[in-house]
Amino acid sequence: MAKNKITTQSQDFSQWYLDVIKEADLAEYSKVKGCMIIKPYGYRIWELIQREMDDRIKAAGVQNCYFPLFIPESFINREKEHVKGFAPECAIVTHGGGKKLAENLYVRPTSETIMYDTFSEWGQSYRDLPLLINQWANIVRWEMRTRPFLRTTEFLWQEGHTAHATLEEADIEAARALKMYNDFDKNFLALPVLTGKKSRKETFAGALYTLATEALAKDGKAIQAGTSHNLGQGFAKSFNIQYQDEKGELQYVWQTSWGVSTRLIGTIIVVHGDDHGLVLPPKVAPYQIVIIPIYKTDQEKDKVLEFVENMKDSFDKNLRVHVDNRENLSPGFKFNEWEVKGAPIRIEVGPKDLEKDQVVLFRRDTLEKMSIESGNMKKEVDKLLSEIQENIYKKALEFQKENTFSVNDYNEFKNLISEKSGFYKAYFCCDAKVEEKIQDETKATIRVILDEDVKGKRCFYCGGEATQEVVFAKAY
Ligand SMILES: [Zn+2]
């Protein structure tokens, strides 16, 4: 059996994460600092995410489009809050074609400004609303400390941008996008997430409010998986996006924007992975079934390979099945490799199995081996794949529950979180300054506001009347 080169999670979680990415062949750092090369196996995961998410976005009536990578400096400067939030981490193009540009161009850190300058020319009448647009693109934010998939200088994402006639419609759209992400996380990526509003401190620069999905990594840190913003009318006023209402009067639109990125791949790794490597929910696995033929002689080889090909053909055509028939590599090496790569089901077929008309099946989520009669394969595999998908979700949910705590007192919280990371629920009333102080002292921030109807509860920090129930955690 090939030796496992992966650091254990308990030894060093950060190193474990990097080892998994390397050994599962998902990505590597490029020669450009902070930028990653997503390798075919990792990119296939992104394609599966993209395909499913794109279907869901289109089902909501949102159309895809594409805007330029470059944004004129004057656009970025037009929305005050936005420029404050993003300017420090922007890359700026000053020269083109060998000459200094008349106006600097920002490499997009997000596309609100370039899109909304154009939106001001699109929506002329209430009949043109709502305007529902999505873009799949790359984004650049000059990060100082990077980690593949979780935080990189360049990353891939989708960004939805919508414009509506009323605040209520924008509220509904922001909530719809959050629900879409929540459902996608749960049913496609097997990720249990908390959802809710962000605190003022954590709100997107220029937004009325931000909604988010937050997952819990196996090291007890929170990871923001998706966001949805109600932008109010701030951008509409800065970019003059107006429409004529039914009475013929000019009104500013209400807007939303929402996105998920290649960070979802990092989230899958840190939520589902174990000491053996990646654990992929079947729906997002490049190969759901990997078949490994085992033989010694040429005669055995012919028989086994023929059997394996027939088996592959018998499976449902929608399943992603791979036969690993590479020569000169031992079955043990292949077993280990596909374990590290998180393939949900591995099937081993050798000459003895053929005689007994059975195969050996290994499931990655539980590391169990079982013998299955060849005749029952198709049925067993279909059943098992949905069972694995559900089990991976269930395990992650259990972990989340076991690592969610309630605290009533700040000092108690400070002690607990220094010992054990996790989601900490608390009643709260204080402002962003206190939140910053708490972050300085504990490294924890408010991840989501769970509830804003909390009559009769006391703030865990100051003892005043609580206005909300929040979740604190250290975050990626
Ligand atoms: Zn308070």
Short mmCIF file of N, CA, C and O and ligand atoms in Angstrom, two decimals, residues 428-430 459 461-464, ligand 1:
data_model
loop_
_atom_site.label_atom_id
_atom_site.label_comp_id
_atom_site.label_asym_id
_atom_site.label_seq_id
_atom_site.Cartn_x
_atom_site.Cartn_y
_atom_site.Cartn_z
N PHE A 428 -27.15 39.95 21.91
CA PHE A 428 -26.24 41.07 21.71
C PHE A 428 -27.03 42.35 21.48
O PHE A 428 -28.16 42.32 20.99
N CYS A 429 -26.40 43.48 21.85
CA CYS A 429 -27.06 44.77 21.56
C CYS A 429 -26.05 45.83 21.12
O CYS A 429 -26.42 46.90 20.69
N CYS A 430 -24.76 45.53 21.25
CA CYS A 430 -23.75 46.59 21.10
C CYS A 430 -23.43 46.90 19.64
O CYS A 430 -23.88 46.23 18.73
N CYS A 459 -28.01 41.35 26.73
CA CYS A 459 -26.80 41.33 25.91
C CYS A 459 -25.66 40.64 26.67
O CYS A 459 -25.40 40.97 27.83
N TYR A 461 -22.62 40.92 26.34
CA TYR A 461 -21.43 41.76 26.52
C TYR A 461 -21.65 42.83 27.59
O TYR A 461 -20.85 42.95 28.52
N CYS A 462 -22.76 43.59 27.47
CA CYS A 462 -22.95 44.75 28.37
C CYS A 462 -24.10 44.56 29.35
O CYS A 462 -24.27 45.37 30.26
N GLY A 463 -24.91 43.49 29.16
CA GLY A 463 -26.02 43.26 30.08
C GLY A 463 -27.26 44.07 29.75
O GLY A 463 -28.29 43.92 30.39
N GLY A 464 -27.17 44.95 28.74
CA GLY A 464 -28.34 45.73 28.32
C GLY A 464 -29.38 44.85 27.62
O GLY A 464 -29.16 43.65 27.44
ZN ZN B 1 -24.65 45.19 24.55
#
